[in-house]
Coordinates of C-alpha atoms in Angstrom, one line a residue:
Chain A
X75 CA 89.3 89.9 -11.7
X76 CA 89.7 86.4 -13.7
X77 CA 92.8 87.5 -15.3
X78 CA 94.1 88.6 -12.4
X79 CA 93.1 85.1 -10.9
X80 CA 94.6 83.6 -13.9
X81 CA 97.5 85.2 -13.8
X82 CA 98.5 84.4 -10.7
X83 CA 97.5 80.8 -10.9
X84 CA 99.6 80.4 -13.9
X85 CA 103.1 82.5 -12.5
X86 CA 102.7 80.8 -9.1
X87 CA 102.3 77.3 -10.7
X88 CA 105.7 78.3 -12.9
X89 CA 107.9 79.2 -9.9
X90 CA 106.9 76.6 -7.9
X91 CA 107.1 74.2 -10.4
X92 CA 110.4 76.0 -11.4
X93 CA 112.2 75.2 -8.0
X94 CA 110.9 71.6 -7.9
X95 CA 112.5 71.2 -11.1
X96 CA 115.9 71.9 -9.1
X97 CA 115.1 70.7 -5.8
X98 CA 113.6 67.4 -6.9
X99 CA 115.9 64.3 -6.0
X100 CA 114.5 62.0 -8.7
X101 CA 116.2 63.6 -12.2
X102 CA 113.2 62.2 -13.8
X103 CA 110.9 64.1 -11.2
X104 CA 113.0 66.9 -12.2
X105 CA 112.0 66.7 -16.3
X106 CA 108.6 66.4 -15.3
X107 CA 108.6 69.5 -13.1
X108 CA 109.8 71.2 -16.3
X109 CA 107.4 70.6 -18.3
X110 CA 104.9 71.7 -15.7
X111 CA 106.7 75.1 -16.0
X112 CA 106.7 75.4 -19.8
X113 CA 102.6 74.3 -19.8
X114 CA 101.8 77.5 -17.5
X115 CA 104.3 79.3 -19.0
X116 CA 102.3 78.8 -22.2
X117 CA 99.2 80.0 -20.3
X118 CA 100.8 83.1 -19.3
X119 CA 101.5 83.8 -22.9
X120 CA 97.8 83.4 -23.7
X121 CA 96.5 85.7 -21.3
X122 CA 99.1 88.4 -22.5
X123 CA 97.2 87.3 -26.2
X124 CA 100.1 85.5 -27.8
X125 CA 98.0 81.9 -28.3
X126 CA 100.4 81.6 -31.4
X127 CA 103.6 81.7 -29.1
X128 CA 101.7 79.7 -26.6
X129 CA 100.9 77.0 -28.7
X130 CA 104.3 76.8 -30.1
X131 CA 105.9 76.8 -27.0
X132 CA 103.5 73.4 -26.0
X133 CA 104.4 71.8 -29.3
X134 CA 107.9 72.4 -29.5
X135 CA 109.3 72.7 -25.7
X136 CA 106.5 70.3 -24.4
X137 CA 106.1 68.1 -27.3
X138 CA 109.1 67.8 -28.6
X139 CA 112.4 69.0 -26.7
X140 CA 110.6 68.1 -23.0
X141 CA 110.0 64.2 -24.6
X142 CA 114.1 64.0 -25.5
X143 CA 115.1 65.1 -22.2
X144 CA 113.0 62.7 -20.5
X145 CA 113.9 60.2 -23.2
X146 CA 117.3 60.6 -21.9
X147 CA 117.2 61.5 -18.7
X148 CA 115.1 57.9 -18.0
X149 CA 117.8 55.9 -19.7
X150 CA 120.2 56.9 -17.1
X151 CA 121.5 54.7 -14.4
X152 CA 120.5 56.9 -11.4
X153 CA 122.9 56.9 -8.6
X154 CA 121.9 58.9 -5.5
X155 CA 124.5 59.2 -3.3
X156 CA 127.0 59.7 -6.4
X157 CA 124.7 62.7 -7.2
X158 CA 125.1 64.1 -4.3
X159 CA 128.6 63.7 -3.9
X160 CA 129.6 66.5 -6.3
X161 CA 128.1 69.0 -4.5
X162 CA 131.1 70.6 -3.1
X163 CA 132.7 70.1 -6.5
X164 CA 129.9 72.0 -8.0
X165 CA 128.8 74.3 -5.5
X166 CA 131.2 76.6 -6.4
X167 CA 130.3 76.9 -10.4
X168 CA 126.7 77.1 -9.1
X169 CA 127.1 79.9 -6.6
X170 CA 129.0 82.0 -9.3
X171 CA 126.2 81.2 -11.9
X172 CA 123.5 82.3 -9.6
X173 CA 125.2 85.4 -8.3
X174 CA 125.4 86.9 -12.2
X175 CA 121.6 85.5 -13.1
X176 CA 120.7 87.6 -9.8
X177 CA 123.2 90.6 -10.8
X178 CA 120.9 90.2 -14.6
X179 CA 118.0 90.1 -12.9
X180 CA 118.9 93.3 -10.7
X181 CA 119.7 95.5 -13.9
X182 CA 116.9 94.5 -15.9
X183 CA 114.3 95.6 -12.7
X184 CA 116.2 98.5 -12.9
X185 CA 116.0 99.5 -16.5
X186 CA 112.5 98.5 -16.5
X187 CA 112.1 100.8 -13.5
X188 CA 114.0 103.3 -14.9
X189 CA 111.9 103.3 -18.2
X190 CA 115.0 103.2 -20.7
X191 CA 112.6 100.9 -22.9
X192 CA 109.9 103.2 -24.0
X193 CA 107.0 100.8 -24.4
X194 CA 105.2 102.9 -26.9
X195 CA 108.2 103.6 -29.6
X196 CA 107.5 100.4 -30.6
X197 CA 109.0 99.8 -33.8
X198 CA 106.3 98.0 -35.4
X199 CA 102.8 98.2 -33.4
X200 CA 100.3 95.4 -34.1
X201 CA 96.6 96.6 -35.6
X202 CA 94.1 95.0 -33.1
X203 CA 91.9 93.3 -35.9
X204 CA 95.2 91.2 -37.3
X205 CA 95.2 87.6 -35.7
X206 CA 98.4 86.8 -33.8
X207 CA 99.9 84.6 -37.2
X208 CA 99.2 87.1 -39.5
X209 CA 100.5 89.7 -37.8
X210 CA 103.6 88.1 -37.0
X211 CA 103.8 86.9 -40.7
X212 CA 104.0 89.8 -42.1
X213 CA 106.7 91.5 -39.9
X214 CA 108.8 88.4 -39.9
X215 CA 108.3 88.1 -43.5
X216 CA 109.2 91.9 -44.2
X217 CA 110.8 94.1 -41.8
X218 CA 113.0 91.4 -40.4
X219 CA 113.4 88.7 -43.7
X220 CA 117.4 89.1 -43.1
X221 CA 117.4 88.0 -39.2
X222 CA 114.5 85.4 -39.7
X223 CA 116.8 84.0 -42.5
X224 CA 119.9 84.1 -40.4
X225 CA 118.5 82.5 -37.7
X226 CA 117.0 79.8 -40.1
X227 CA 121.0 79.4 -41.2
X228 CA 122.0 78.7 -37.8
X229 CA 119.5 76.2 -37.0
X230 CA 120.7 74.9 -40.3
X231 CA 124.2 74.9 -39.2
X232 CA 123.3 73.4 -35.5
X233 CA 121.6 70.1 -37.3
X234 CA 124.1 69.2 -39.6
X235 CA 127.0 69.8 -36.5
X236 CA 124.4 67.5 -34.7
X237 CA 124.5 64.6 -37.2
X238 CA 128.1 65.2 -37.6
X239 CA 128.7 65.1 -34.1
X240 CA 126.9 61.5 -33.8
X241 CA 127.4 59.8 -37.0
X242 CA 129.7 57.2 -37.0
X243 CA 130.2 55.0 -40.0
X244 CA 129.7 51.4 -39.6
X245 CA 131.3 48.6 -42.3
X246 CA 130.5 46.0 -40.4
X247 CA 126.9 45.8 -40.8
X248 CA 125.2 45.5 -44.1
X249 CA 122.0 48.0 -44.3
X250 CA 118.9 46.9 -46.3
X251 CA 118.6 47.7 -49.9
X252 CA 114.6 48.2 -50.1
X253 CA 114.4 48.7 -53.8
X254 CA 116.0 45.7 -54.4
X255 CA 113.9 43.5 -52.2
X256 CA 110.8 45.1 -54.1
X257 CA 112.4 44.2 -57.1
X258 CA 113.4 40.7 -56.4
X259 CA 110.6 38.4 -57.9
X260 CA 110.4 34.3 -57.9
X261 CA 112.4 33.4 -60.7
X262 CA 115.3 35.2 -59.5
X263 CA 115.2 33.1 -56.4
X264 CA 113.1 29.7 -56.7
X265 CA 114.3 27.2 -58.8
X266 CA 112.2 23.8 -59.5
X267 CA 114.5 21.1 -60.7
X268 CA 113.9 17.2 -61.0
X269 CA 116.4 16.2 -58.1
X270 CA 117.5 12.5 -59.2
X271 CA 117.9 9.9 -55.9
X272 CA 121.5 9.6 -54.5
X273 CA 122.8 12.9 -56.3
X274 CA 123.8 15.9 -54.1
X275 CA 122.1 19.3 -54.4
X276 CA 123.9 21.7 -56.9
X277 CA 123.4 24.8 -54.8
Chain B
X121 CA 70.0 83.4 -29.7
X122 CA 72.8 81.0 -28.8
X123 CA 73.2 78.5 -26.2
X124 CA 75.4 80.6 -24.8
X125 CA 73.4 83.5 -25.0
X126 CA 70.4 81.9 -23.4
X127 CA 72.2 80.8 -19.9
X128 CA 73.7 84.0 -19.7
X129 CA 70.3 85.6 -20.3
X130 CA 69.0 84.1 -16.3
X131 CA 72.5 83.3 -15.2
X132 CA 74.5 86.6 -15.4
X133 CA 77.6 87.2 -18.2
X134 CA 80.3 85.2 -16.1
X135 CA 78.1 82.3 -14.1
X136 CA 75.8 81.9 -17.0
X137 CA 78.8 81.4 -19.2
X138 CA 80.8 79.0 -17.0
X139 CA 77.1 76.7 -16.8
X140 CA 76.6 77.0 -20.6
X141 CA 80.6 75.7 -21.5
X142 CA 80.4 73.2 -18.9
X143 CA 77.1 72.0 -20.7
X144 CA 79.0 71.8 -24.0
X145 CA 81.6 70.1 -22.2
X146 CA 79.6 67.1 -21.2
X147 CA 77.3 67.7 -24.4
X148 CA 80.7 66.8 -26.1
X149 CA 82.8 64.3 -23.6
X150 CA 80.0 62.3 -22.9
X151 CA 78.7 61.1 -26.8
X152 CA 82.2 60.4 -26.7
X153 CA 82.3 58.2 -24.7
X154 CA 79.5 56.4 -25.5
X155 CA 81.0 56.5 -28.9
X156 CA 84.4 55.1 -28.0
X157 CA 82.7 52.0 -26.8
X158 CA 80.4 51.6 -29.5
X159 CA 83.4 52.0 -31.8
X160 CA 85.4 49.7 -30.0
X161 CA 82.0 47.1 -30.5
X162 CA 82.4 48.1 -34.2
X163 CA 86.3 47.5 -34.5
X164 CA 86.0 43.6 -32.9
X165 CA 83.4 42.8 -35.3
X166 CA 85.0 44.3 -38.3
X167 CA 88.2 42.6 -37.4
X168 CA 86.3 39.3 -36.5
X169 CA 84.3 39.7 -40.3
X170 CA 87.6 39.5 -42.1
X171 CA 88.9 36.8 -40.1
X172 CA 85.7 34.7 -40.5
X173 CA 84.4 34.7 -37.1
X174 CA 81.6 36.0 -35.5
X175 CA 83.0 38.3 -33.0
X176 CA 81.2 39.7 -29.8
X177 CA 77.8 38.3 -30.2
X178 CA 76.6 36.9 -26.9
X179 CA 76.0 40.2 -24.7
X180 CA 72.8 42.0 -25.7
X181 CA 71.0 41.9 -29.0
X182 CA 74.0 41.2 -31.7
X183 CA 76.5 41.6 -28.7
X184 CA 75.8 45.7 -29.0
X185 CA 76.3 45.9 -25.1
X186 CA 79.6 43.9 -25.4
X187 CA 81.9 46.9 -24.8
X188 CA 79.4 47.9 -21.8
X189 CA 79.8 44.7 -19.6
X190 CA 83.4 45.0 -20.6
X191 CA 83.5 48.5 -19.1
X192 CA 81.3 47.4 -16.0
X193 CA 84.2 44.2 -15.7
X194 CA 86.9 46.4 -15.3
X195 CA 85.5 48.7 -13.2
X196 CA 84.8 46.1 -10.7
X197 CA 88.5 44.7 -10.7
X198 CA 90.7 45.5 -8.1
X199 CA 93.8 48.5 -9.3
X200 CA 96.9 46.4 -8.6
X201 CA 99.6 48.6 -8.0
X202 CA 103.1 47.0 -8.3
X203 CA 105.4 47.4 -5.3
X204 CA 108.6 48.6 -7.1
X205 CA 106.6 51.3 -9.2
X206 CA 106.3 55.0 -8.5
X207 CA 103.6 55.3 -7.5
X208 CA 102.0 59.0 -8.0
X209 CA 103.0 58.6 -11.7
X210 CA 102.0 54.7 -12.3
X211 CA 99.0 56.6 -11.7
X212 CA 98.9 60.0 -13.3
X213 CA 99.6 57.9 -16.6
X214 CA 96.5 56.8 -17.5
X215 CA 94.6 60.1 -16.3
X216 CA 97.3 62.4 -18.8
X217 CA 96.5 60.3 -21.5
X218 CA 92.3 60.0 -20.9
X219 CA 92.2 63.9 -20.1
X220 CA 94.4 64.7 -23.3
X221 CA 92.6 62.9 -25.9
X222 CA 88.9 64.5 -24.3
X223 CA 90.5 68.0 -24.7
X224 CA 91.6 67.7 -28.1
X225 CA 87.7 67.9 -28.8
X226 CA 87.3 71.0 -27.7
X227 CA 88.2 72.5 -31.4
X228 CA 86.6 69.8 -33.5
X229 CA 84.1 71.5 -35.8
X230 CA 80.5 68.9 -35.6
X231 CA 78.7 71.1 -38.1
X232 CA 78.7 74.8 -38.7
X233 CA 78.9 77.1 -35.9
X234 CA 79.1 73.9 -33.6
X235 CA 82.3 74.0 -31.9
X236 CA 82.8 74.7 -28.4
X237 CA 86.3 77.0 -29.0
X238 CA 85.8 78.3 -32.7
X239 CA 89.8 80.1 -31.9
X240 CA 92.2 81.1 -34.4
X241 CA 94.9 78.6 -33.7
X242 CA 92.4 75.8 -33.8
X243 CA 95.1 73.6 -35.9
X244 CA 97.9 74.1 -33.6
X245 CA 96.2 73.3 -30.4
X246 CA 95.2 69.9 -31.8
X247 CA 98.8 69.8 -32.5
X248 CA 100.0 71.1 -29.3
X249 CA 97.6 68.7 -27.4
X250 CA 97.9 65.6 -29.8
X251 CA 102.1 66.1 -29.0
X252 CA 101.0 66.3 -25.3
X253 CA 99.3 62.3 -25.4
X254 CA 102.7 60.8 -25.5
X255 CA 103.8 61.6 -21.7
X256 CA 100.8 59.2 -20.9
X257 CA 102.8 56.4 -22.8
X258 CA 106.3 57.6 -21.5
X259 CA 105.5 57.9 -18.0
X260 CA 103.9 55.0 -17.8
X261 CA 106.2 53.1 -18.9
X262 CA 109.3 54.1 -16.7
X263 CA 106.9 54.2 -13.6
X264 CA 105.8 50.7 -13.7
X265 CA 109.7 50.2 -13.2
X266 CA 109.2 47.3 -15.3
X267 CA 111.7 46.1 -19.0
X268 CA 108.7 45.6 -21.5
X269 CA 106.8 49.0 -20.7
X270 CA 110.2 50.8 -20.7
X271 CA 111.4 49.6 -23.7
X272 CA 107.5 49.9 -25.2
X273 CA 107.6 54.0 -23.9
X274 CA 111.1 54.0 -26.0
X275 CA 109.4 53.1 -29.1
X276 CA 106.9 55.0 -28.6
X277 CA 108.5 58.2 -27.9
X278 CA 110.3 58.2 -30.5
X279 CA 107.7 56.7 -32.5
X280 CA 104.8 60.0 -32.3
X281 CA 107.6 62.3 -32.2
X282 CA 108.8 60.9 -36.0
X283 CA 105.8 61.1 -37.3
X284 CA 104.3 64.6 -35.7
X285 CA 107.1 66.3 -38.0
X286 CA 105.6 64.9 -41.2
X287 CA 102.2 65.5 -39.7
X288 CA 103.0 69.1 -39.2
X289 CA 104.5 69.5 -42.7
X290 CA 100.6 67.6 -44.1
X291 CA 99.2 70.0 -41.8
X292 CA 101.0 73.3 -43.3
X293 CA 100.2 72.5 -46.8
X294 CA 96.6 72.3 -45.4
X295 CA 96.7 75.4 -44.2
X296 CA 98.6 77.4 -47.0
X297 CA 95.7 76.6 -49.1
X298 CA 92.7 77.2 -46.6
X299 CA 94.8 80.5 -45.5
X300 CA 93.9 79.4 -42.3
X301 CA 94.5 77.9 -38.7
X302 CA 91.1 78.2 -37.8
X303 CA 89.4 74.1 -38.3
X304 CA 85.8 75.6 -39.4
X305 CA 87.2 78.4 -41.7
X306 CA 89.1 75.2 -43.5
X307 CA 86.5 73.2 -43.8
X308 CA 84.6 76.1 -45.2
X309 CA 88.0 77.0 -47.9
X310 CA 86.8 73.6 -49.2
X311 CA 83.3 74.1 -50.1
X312 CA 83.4 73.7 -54.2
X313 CA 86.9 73.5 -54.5
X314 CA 87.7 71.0 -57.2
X315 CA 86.1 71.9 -60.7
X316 CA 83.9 74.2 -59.4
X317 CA 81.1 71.0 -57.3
X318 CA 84.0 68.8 -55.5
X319 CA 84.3 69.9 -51.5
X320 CA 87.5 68.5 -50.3
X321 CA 91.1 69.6 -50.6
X322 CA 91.4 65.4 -50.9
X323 CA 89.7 65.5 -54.7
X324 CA 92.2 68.3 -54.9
X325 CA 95.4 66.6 -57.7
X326 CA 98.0 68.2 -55.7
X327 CA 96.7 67.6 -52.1
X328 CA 95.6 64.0 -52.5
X329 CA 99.3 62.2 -52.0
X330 CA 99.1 64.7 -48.9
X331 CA 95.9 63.0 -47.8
X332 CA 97.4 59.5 -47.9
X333 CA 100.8 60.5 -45.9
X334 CA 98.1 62.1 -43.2
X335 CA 96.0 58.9 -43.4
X336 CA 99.3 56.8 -42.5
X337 CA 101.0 59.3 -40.0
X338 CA 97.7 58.7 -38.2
X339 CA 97.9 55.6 -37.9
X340 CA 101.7 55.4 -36.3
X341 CA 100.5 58.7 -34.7
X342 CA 97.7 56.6 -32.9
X343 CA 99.8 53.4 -32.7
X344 CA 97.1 51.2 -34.8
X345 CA 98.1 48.6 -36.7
X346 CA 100.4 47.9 -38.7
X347 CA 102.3 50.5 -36.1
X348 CA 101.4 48.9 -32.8
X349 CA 104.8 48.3 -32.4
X350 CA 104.3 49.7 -28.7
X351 CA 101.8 47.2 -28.1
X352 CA 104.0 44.6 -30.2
X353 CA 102.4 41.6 -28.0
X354 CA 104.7 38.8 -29.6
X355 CA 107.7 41.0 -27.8
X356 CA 106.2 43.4 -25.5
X357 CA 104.0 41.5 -23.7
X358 CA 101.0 44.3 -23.9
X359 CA 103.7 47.2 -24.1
X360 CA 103.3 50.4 -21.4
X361 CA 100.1 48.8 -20.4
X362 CA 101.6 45.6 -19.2
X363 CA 101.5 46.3 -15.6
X364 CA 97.8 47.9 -15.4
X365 CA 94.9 46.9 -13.8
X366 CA 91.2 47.7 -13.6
X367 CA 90.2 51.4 -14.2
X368 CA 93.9 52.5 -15.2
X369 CA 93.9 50.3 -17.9
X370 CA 90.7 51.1 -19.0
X371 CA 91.6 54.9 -18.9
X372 CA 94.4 53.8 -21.7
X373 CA 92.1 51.9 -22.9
X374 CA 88.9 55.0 -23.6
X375 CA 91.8 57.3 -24.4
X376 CA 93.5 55.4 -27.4
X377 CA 90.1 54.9 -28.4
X378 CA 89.3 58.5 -28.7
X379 CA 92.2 59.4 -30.2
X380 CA 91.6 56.8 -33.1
X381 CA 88.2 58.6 -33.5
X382 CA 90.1 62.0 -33.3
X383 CA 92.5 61.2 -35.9
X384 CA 89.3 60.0 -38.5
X385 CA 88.0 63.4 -37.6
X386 CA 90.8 64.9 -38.5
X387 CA 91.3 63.1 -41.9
X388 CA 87.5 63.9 -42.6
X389 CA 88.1 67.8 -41.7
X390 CA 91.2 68.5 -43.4
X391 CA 91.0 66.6 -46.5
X392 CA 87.2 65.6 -46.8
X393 CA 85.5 68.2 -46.4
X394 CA 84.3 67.8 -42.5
X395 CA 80.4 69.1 -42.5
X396 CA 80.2 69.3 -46.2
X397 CA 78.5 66.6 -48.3
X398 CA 80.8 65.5 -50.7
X399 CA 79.5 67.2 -54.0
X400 CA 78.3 71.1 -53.9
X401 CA 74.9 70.4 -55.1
X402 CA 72.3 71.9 -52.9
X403 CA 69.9 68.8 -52.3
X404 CA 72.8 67.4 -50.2
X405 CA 72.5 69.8 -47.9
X406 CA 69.4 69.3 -46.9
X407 CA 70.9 66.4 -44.9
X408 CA 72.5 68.2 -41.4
X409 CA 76.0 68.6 -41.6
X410 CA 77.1 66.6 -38.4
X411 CA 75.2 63.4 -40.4
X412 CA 78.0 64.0 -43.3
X413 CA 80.8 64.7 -40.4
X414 CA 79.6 61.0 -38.6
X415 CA 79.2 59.7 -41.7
X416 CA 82.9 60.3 -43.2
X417 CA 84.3 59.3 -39.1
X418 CA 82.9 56.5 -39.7
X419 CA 84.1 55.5 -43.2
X420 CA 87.8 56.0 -42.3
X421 CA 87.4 54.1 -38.8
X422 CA 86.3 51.1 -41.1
X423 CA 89.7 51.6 -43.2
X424 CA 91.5 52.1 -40.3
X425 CA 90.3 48.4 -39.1
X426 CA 90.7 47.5 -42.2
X427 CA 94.2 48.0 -42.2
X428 CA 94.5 46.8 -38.7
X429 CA 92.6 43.5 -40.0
X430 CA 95.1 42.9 -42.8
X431 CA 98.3 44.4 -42.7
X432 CA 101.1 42.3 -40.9
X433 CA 103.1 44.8 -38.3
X434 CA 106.0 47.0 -39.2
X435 CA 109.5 46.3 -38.1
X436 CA 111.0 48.4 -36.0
X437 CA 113.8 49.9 -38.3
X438 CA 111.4 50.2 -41.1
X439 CA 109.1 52.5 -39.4
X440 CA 111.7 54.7 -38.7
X441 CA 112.8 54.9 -42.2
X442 CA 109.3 55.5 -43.5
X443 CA 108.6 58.2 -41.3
X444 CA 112.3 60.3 -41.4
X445 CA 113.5 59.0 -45.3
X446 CA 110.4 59.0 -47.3
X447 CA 107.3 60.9 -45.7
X448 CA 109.3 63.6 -44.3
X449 CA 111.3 64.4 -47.6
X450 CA 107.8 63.6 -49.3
X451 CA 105.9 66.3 -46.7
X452 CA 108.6 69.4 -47.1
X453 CA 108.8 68.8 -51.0
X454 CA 105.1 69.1 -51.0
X455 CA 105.0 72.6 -49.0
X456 CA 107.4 73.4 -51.3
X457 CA 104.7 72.9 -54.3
X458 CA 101.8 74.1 -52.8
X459 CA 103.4 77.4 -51.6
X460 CA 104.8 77.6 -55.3
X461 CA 101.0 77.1 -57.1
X462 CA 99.6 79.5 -54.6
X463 CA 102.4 82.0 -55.2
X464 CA 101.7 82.1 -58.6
X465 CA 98.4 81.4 -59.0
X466 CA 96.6 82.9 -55.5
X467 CA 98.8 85.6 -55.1
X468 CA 100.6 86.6 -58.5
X469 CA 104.0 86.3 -59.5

């Protein structure tokens, strides 16, 4: 009964928060709404018994990505009527992006419906007694090595096309050489001399 | 029989559990509490030792009831709520950040078998819900529609988000070694682990440089000094908490507070030992565990204010590069060891 509860406390919470995220006016509002969604999605995943995907969902979608968008999304200079006035512009690109999410959504109800996924040829069912980490470890770390590499690469590949992509080179500015601040000691830069009256300084 | 046991014994399995966590709950948030001000007692006169003054000293016997008349002050005040803010969020600030660092507790191991949710991913949740504390700063510093809180939610932003990476990295060479997520099943991996009577993966030669980047994350995860740059109050005027008033503030105030105590914890559990007394010699356990757990909270919140009382701030640019050029690098080299000595050692080569 308190799953049940649960379960639809946390899936109502993440479609309602879901269409705030796109019907809010304030972009900020919007972020915030999204992160609503990814908490309670996080909640759904521990009542299915995935804490492990649950927790890394908070601390990488919530934590981390969520905190960027805002991050950004605060900085902007927020214009309300020009956000508005795209909408015609837009609408169209919307519309055609909404009719083949819903034409996705249609054929996955009906595969699921249709039972093409047979739930119990599971390639690799989980022993009950393993935690959620281990048990994930050692298929990760085994049966799939070669994909969990591959995706590693491409995250590799995606962070240095991100630095590339925003790193410019600047001459103008000269960057701070640490090491050679630590290393710079008295002598090297106080000098005590006997200044005679009259005379200039010999810099 | 447990606690737990013994409401569900008159209350029923589901009512009788709901009483006996809510119990624990307050058995938990409440000490806290009472804790956070005494600490915050302790941290003034700390700070005021080392500057040469005296410190609180006129409320109650040696000022002890200081924070108290402090908290009864603000509670009194009137919640000023500036005209151009948003409103709703100006507000829901202060209660994410409060409510955040109370639920981090919920893992925290006090002594064996006392921990209200003993669960498997003990580790990441504190993660997960440390990483969560930052939309306190953020939001309150865009909703008070105000330059020095925004620019104070920039630096901080970035700030925990810099620092969580080499944190997690600390974290995972932690937990390589305990071969564990669980906090109480690490503590317990550090029972005799150095030569055979040391507990503490801190005494441990390849852990220890580990210990000191988690001490210092800690402190620019927390925002202490010398990483208050969010608080920076030569440029900042108070940082996000510029425009509060009254309880709001005081909400920051309690929650920063308890995350300072949660991050002492933290150092004490993962690297110290937690519950343990220091040396595996049977006498010293006599002494209850949650004695040795205070007692090493309390030893790194006197460094902590330490630091605070002697270190001159960070700038801005430097903080950065200590947390993404040299801790970072430092942190993933280090899981790189660990998971090599345990590879051959633990696990054969």
């Amino acid at each position: 009964m308190i799953q049940t509860f649960a379960f639809c406390l946390f899936a109502a919470v993440v479609i309602l928060s879901g269409a705030l995220t796109i019907l809010s006016r304030n972009p900020v509002h919007s972020v915030l709404w999204l992160i609503l969604a990814f908490f309670n999605a996080a909640g759904l995943m521990v009542l299915v018994g995935a804490e492990f995907i649950a927790m890394l969902l908070v601390i990488v979608y919530v934590g981390a990505v969520a905190v960027l968008f805002l991050f950004v999304v605060m900085m902007l200079d927020i214009d309300f009527a020009e956000l508005r006035s795209g909408f015609v512009r837009y609408g169209f690109f919307g519309l055609l992006i909404a009719l083949i999410l819903a034409g996705e959504l249609i054929i996955a109800t009906g595969a699921w419906s249709a039972g093409a996924i047979e739930l119990a040829n599971r390639t690799a069912p989980i022993s009950a007694d393993l935690s959620n980490i281990e048990a994930m470890g050692a298929l990760i770390y085994s049966k799939y090595l070669y994909v969990f590499e591959a995706a590693g690469l491409v995250l590799l590949v995606a962070l240095i096309g991100a630095i590339v992509l925003t790193h410019r080179e600047r001459r103008d500015v000269r960057p701070q050489n640490i090491s050679e601040q630590v290393k710079r000691r008295p002598q090297d830069a106080v000098r005590n001399i006997n200044q005679p009256i009259g005379q200039g300084v010999d810099l | 029989m447990t606690f737990t046991q013994w409401f569900q014994s008159w209350g029923g399995e589901a009512f009788g559990w709901f009483l006996a966590t809510t119990v624990l709950i307050l058995m938990i948030a409440l000490p806290l509490m009472l804790a956070v001000a005494m600490i915050i007692y302790a941290d003034r006169k700390i700070w005021a030792a080392m500057a040469l003054r005296r410190g609180p000293n006129v409320v109650g016997p040696f000022g002890l009831l200081q924070s108290f008349a402090d908290g009864l002050k603000v509670m009194l005040q009137e919640t000023i709520i500036p005209s151009a803010a948003n409103r709703g969020l100006f507000l829901l600030a202060p209660i994410i950040t409060f409510t955040v660092a109370l639920i981090v507790w919920a893992v925290i191991p006090f002594g064996p078998g006392m921990v209200l949710a003993d669960i498997n991913v003990g580790l990441l949740y504190l993660l997960a819900a440390s990483s969560l504390g930052v939309y306190g700063v953020i939001i309150s510093g865009w909703a008070s529609n105000s330059k020095y809180p925004f620019y104070s939610a920039l630096r901080a932003a970035a700030q925990m988000v810099s620092y969580e990476v080499s944190i997690g990295f600390v974290l995972i060479s932690v937990v390589l070694w305990a071969d564990s997520f669980n906090l109480s099943t690490i503590v317990l991996a550090q029972k005799a682990h150095v030569f055979g009577f040391l507990n503490g993966f801190g005494f441990n030669p390849l852990l220890f440089p580990m210990a000191v980047v988690f001490l210092i994350s800690a402190l620019a995860e927390t925002a202490r000094a010398p990483f208050d740059l969010t608080e920076a109050e030569s440029e900042l005027v108070a940082g996000y908490q510029t425009e509060y008033s009254s309880m709001s503030f005081a909400l920051f105030w309690l929650g920063e507070y308890a995350n300072v105590i949660l991050m002492c914890a933290l150092n004490a559990i993962l690297f110290w030992g937690g519950w343990l007394p220091p040396i595996d010699w049977a006498p010293l356990y006599a002494v209850p565990g949650i004695i040795w757990f205070f007692a090493k909270i309390l030893i790194f919140f006197f460094i902590f204010s330490w630091i605070k009382a002697t270190v001159p701030r960070f700038r801005y640019d430097q903080l950065m590069r200590l947390g993404w050029k040299i801790f970072l690098p430092l942190s993933l080299i280090w899981v790189f060891l660990v998971s090599g000595y345990l590879m051959l050692t633990r696990y054969g080569a």
